Each structure stands twice: as C-alpha cells, then as structure tokens.
Coordinates of C-alpha atoms and ligand atoms in Angstrom, one line a residue:
X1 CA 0.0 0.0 0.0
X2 CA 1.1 3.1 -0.7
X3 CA 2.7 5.6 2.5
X4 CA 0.1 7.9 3.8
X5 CA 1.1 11.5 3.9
X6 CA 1.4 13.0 7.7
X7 CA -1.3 15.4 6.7
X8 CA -3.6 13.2 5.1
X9 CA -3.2 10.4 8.1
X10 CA -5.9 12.8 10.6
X11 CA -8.8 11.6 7.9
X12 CA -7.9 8.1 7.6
X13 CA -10.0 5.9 10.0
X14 CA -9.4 2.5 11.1
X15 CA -12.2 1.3 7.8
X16 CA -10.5 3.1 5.2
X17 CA -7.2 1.6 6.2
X18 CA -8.5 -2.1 6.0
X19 CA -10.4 -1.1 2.8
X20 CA -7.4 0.8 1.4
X21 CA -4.8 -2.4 2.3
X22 CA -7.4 -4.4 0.8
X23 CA -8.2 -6.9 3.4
X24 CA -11.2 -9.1 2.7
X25 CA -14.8 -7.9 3.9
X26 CA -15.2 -9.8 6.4
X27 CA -12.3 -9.8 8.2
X28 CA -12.5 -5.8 7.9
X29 CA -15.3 -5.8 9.7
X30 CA -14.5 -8.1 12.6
X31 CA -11.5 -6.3 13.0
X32 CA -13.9 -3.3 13.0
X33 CA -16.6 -4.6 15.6
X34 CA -13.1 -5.6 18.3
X35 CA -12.6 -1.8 17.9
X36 CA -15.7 -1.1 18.6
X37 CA -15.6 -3.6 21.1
X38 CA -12.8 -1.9 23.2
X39 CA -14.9 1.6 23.4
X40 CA -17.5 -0.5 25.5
X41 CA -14.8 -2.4 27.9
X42 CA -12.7 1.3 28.4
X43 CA -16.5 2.4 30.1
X44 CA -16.6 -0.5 31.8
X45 CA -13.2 0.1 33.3
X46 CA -14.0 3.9 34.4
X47 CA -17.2 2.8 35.8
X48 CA -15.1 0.2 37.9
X49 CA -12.6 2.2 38.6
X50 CA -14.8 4.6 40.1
X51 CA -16.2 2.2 42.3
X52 CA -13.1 1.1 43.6
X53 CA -12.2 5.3 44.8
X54 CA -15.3 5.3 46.5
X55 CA -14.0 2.9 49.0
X56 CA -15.6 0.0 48.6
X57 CA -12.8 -2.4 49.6
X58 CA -13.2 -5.2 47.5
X59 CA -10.0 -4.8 45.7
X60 CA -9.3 -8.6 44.5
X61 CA -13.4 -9.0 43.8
X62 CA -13.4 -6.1 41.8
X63 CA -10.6 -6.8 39.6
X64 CA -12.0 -10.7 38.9
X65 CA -15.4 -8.9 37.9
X66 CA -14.0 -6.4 35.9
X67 CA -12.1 -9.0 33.6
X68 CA -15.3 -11.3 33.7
X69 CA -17.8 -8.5 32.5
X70 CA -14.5 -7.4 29.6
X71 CA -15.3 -11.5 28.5
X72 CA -19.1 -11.1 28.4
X73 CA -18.9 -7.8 26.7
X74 CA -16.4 -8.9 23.9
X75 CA -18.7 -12.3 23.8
X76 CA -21.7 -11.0 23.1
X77 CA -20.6 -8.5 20.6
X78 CA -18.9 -11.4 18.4
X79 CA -21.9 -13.5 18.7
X80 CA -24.1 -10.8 17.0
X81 CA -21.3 -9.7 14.6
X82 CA -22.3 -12.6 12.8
X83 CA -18.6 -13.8 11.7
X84 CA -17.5 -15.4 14.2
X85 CA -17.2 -19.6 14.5
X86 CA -15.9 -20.2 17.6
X87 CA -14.6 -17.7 20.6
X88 CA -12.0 -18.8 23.3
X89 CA -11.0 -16.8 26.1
X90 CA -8.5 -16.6 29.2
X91 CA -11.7 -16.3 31.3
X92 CA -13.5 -19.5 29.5
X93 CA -12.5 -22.8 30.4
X94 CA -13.2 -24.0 26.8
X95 CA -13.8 -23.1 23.3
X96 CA -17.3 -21.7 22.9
X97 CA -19.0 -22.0 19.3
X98 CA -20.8 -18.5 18.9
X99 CA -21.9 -18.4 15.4
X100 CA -23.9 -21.4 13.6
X101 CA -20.8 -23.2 12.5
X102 CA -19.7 -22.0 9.2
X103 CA -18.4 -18.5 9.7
X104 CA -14.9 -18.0 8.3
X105 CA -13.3 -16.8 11.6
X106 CA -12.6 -17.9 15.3
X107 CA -11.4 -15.7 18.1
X108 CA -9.0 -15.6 20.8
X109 CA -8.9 -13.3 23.6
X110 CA -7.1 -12.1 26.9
X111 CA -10.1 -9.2 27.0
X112 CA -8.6 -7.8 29.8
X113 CA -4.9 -8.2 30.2
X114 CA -3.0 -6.7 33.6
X115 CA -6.6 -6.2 35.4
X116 CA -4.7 -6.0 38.6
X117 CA -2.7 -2.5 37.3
X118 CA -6.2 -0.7 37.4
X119 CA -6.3 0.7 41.1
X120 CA -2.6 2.3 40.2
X121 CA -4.1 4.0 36.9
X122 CA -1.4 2.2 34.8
X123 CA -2.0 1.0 31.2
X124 CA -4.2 -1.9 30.5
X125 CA -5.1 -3.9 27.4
X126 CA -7.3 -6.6 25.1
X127 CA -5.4 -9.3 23.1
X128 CA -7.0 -10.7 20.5
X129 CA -5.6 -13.3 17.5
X130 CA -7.8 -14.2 14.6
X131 CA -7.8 -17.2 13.0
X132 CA -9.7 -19.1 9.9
X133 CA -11.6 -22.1 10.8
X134 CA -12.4 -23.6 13.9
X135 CA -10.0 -23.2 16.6
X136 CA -9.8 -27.4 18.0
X137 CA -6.6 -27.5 15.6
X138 CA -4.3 -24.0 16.0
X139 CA -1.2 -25.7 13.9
X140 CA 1.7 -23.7 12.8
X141 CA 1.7 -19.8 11.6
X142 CA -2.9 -20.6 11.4
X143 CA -3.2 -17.0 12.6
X144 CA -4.1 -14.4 10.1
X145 CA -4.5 -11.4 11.6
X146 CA -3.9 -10.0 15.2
X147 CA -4.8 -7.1 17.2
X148 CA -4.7 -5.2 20.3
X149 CA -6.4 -2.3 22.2
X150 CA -4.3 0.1 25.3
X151 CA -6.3 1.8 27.9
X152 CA -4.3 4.2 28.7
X153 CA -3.6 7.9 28.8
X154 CA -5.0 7.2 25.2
X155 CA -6.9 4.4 23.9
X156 CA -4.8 3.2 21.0
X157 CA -5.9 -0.2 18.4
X158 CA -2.9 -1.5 16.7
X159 CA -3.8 -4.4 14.0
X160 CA -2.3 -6.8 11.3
X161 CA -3.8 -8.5 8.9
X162 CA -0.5 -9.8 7.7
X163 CA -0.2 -6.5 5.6
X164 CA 2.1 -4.6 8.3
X165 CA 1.5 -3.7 11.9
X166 CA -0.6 -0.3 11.9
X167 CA -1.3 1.6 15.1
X168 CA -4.8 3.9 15.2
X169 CA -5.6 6.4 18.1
X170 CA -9.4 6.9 19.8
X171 CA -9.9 10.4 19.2
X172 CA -13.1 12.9 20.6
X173 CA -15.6 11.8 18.0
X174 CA -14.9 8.3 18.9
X175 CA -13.0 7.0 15.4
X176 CA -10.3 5.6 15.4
X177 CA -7.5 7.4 13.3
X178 CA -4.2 6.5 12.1
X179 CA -1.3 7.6 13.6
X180 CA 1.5 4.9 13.1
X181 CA 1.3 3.5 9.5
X182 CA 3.7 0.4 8.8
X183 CA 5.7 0.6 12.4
X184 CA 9.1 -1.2 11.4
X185 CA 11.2 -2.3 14.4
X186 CA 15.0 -1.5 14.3
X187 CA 17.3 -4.1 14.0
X188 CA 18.3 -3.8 17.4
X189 CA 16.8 -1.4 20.3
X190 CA 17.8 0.3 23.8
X191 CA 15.0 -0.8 26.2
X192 CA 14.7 -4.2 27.8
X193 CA 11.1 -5.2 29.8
X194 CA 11.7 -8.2 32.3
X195 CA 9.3 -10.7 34.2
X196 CA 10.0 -12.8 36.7
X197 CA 12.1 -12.7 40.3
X198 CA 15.5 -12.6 39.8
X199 CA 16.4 -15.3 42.4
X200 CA 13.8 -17.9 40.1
X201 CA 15.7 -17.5 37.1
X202 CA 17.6 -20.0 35.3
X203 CA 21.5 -19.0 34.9
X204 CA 21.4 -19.1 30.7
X205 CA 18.9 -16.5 31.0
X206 CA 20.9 -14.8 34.2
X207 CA 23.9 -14.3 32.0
X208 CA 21.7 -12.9 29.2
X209 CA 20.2 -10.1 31.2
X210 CA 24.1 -9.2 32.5
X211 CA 24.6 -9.0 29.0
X212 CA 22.1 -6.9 28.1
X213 CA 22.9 -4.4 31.5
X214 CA 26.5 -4.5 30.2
X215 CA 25.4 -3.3 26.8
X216 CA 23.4 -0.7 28.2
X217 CA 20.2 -1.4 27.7
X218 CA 17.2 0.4 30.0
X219 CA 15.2 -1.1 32.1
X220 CA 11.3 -0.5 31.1
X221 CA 9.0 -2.7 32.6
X222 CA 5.0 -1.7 33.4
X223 CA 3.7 -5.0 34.7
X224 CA 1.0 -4.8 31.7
X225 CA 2.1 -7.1 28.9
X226 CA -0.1 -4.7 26.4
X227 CA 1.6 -1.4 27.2
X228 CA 5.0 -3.3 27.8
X229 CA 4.7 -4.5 24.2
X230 CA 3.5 -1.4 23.1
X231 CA 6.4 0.5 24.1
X232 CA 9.1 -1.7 21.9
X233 CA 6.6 -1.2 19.1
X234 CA 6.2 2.2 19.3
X235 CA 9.7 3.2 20.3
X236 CA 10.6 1.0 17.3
X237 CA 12.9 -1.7 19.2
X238 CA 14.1 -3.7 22.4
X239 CA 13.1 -6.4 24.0
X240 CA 10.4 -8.1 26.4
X241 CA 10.8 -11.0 28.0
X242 CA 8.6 -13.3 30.8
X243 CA 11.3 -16.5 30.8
X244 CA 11.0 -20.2 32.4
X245 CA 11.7 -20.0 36.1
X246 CA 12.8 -22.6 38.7
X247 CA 9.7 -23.2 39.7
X248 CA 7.8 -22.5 36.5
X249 CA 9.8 -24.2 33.4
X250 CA 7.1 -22.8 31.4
X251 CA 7.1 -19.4 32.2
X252 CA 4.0 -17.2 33.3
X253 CA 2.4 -16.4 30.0
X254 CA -0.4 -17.9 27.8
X255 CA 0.6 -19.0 24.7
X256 CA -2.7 -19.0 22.5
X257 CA -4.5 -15.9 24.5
X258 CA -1.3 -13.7 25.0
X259 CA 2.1 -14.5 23.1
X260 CA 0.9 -15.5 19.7
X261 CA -1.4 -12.5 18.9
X262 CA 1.7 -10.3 19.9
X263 CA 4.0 -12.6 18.1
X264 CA 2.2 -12.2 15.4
X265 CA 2.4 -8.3 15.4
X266 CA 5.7 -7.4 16.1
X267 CA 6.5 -10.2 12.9
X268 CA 4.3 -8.0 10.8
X269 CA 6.5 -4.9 12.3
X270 CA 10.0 -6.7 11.6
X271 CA 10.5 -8.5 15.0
X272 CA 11.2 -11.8 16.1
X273 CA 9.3 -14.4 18.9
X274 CA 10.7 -17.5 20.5
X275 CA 10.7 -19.6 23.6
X276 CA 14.2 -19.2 23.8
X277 CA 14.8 -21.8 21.0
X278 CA 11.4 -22.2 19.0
X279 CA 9.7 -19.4 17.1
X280 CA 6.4 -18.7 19.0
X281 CA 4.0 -18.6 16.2
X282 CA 5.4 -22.2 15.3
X283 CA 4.9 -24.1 18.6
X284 CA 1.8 -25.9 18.3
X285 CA -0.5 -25.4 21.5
X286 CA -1.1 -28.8 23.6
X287 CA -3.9 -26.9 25.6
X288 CA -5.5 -24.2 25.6
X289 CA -4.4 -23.0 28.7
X290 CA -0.9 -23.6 27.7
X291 CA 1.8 -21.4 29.1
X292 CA 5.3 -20.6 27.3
X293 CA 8.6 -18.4 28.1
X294 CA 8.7 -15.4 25.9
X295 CA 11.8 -13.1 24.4
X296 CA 10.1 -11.3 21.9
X297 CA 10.8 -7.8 20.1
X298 CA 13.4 -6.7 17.8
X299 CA 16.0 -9.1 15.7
X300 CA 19.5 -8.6 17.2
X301 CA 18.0 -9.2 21.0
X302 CA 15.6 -12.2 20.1
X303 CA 18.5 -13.6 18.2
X304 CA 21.3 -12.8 21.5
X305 CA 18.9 -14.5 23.9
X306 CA 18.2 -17.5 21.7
X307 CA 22.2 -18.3 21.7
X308 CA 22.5 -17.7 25.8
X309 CA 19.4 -19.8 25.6
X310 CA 20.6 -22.4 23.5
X311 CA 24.3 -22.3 23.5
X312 CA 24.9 -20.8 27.2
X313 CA 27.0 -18.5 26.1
Ligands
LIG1 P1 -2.7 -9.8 35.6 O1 -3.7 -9.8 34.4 O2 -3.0 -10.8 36.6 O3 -2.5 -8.4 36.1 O4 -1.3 -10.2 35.0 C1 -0.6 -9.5 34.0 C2 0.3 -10.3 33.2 O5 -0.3 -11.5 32.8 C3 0.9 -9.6 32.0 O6 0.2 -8.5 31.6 C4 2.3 -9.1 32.6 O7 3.3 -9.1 31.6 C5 2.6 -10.1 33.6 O8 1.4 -10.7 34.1 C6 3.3 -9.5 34.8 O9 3.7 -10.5 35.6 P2 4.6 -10.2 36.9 O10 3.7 -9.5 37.9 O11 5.1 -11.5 37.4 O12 5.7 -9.3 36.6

C-alpha cells in the first residue's frame, strides 16, 4: 500500500485503512466490531474504577469482575457480529461455538490483560488473535491477523492483517484514526522489559540479562504485557521477555491468548518471537491454557537471547 502522507493520516480511519490495504470484507469488519468492542470495555473500566475510589474495599473482587464482565462484553458482541465460528478466552475454560458453525473466523482473547494495574491508573489492554476455521486444531503460523487495544492515557488499536502492523488512536468523536502507519522495528533497540524474580531465574537466562545491562540497555518494565509491548513497538525496538523460572519451566504467559497475537504483530513490524529456542508462532499449543517463556521484540536481541538460551553463552 502506498505511504500515507502525515497530513492526510488525521482523515484516515481505522475502515478506510483495511479497505485501502485491501483486506477481505469480512475480516474488515471483525477487526472493525473488536474496535468497537474496546470503546464499551474502556466504560466498563472507568465505571469500575470509580467504584473502587469510592471505598468500597473489595479490591481482588473487583478486579475478577471487571475481567469477567470485559469477557461477556467482547462475547456477546462477536456472537451478533455474525462472523464469528468459535470464541476462546482466558476467562473460559473451553472453546465456545458463537456463530452457527460455518463462519470464516474464530477468536481468541485475553479481554482484559493486567486487570490488577487498574487501582494504580497504569495502562491496560485486550489481546485478541484471529484465526480461519475452527479453533480445535491452531497448527503452525494458522493466525491471520492479530490485534490489540491500550487503555491508557490514550486508547490506542494496533492491528495486522499480515499487511504490516498499523497503530490507530481513539480520538473525541470516537474513530479511530491512524497515527503509526507500517511501524518497522529496528534491527536492534535500547529498552529491555523483564518478568520474573531474579532469584527464580535460570543462569542461561541470568547471564543474558548481564549482558544486556552490560550493553546498556534500560530497564522498562509496566507490569502490563499490552503497554510493555506497546512501548518496543512504538519506540521501534528492544526487547520483552517473561522466561521459564525454577519453579515454572514454562514461564507465566499464555501462549494462545497472550504470546501468539503479539508474536504475530511485532513479525508484521520486523521483529522476532521465541521460547528461547522455538519461534512462538510455530509451537503448536497442547492446551489451551498452555503457558510458554517469551523473548520477543526486535532481531538482534531475540537472536542474542536464543544463543544464551541455547548455546549458554
Ligand atoms: P494480571 O492480568 O494478573 O494483572 O497479569 C498481567 C500479566 O499477565 C501480564 O500482563 C504481565 O506481563 C505479567 O502478568 C506480569 O507478571 P509479573 O507480575 O510476574 O511481573
């Protein structure tokens, strides 16, 4: 597609940009409806958060009902947008069939990813990944398009349809309008985001994060996977990682709900994924559940942890 001009990008909304990349109908509007989607959910969040100032003391409560009424929201929309097969969700226990059974597209979703950062006013976000078909048999690279939504100072969409990663901001009159067309990752970056406790992490992955402190790198870490991966996108490079502790060989993250969808973006944007050794968009889920360790963000780190990973270096 051709670049869009600074001045022109103020009148292109989210619909144009899908029409004007020329991604199929329905997938357009899907994509469309999520967006939609996350205006409803960012309410839901204020009203909650409102709550919880007016003293109501139910912290943990609060937060669990906030991420289940983000699930029934985002259900219930895709079950009348009429193009969706099948829905699974970090708050489901299984794969729900929403549509009648021969839509093109099934969903997954974390709709409410880092609920716990909402009493501290810190960025939030929905992960979704899109995939054709039912979603019993996710094999290798089956997503086809990916997309997430920030609340945060600014409520921001940023989508792939495997045409680029292309990020879109909320603005008054409630469209969302393109402000990041095409974001390419650098080769290498400056900022590193790290989970996990120091004294549960494995020494291949110890002597990594040396190297990366000996190389400079700044620490940036939010506690929100959507605004952590946000950042290396917008800031155009660096790396996040959440990798396999002591206790935990597979990590803390979910591969189909959380890693893949973002996997699949920062690809679109130049990046890389892995476990440490495998490329996340290739491991094929056991579970749906499933958890993985994650390094993930531009080439030169992804590669540099994969060889402490794999050759302890
Ligand atoms: P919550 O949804 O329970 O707040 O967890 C957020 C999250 O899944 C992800 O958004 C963060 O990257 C990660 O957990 C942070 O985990 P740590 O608290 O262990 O750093």
């Amino acid at each position: 597609m051709e670049n869009i001009s600074d001045a022109t990008k103020l009148f292109v909304d989210l619909r144009r940009h899908m029409w004007m990349a020329g991604i199929e109908m329905e997938l357009r509007r899907l994509i469309w409806q999520i967006g939609v989607t996350g205006k409803y959910i960012s309410a839901k969040i204020h009203e909650s958060n409102r709550k919880l100032a007016g003293f109501e003391n139910i912290y943990g409560e609060e937060q669990l009902a906030l991420d289940r009424s983000s699930d029934d929201i985002l259900r219930n929309q895709l079950k009348f947008s009429g193009f969706v097969r099948e829905y699974a969700s970090e708050e489901l226990p299984d794969i729900v069939q929403i549509g009648r059974g021969d839509e093109q597209y099934s969903i997954t979703a974390d709709p409410l990813d880092g609920s716990s950062l909402v009493d501290t006013n810190l960025a939030i976000g929905t992960i979704i990944g899109i995939y054709k078909g039912p979603l019993c048999d996710i094999g290798e690279n089956d997503i086809v398009a990916a997309m997430y939504i920030t609340y945060g100072p600014l409520i921001t969409l940023v989508y792939s349809a495997g045409k680029g990663t292309h990020e879109f901001v909320l603005n008054r009159e409630g469209e969302y309008v393109l402000s990041e067309e095409d974001i390419t990752l650098s080769e290498k970056g400056s900022i590193y985001s790290l989970g996990g406790l120091r004294k549960d992490w494995l020494p291949e992955h110890r002597k990594y994060v040396e190297f990366l402190e000996d190389e400079g790198y700044k620490l940036r870490y939010s506690g929100g996977f959507v605004p952590d991966i946000n950042q290396i996108l917008i800031k155009r490079g660096g790396i996040f990682m959440y990798p396999a502790l002591k206790e935990s060989a597979v990590g803390k993250l979910r591969l189909i709900f959380e890693l893949k969808p973002m996997a699949f973006l920062i690809k679109q944007a130049g990046g890389m994924a892995t476990d440490g050794k495998k490329d996340i968009l290739k491991i094929k889920p056991e579970s749906l559940d499933q958890r993985s360790p994650i390094y993930i963000g531009s080439r030169y780190e992804v590669e540099k942890a994969r060889e402490f990973l794999t050759k302890g270096r």
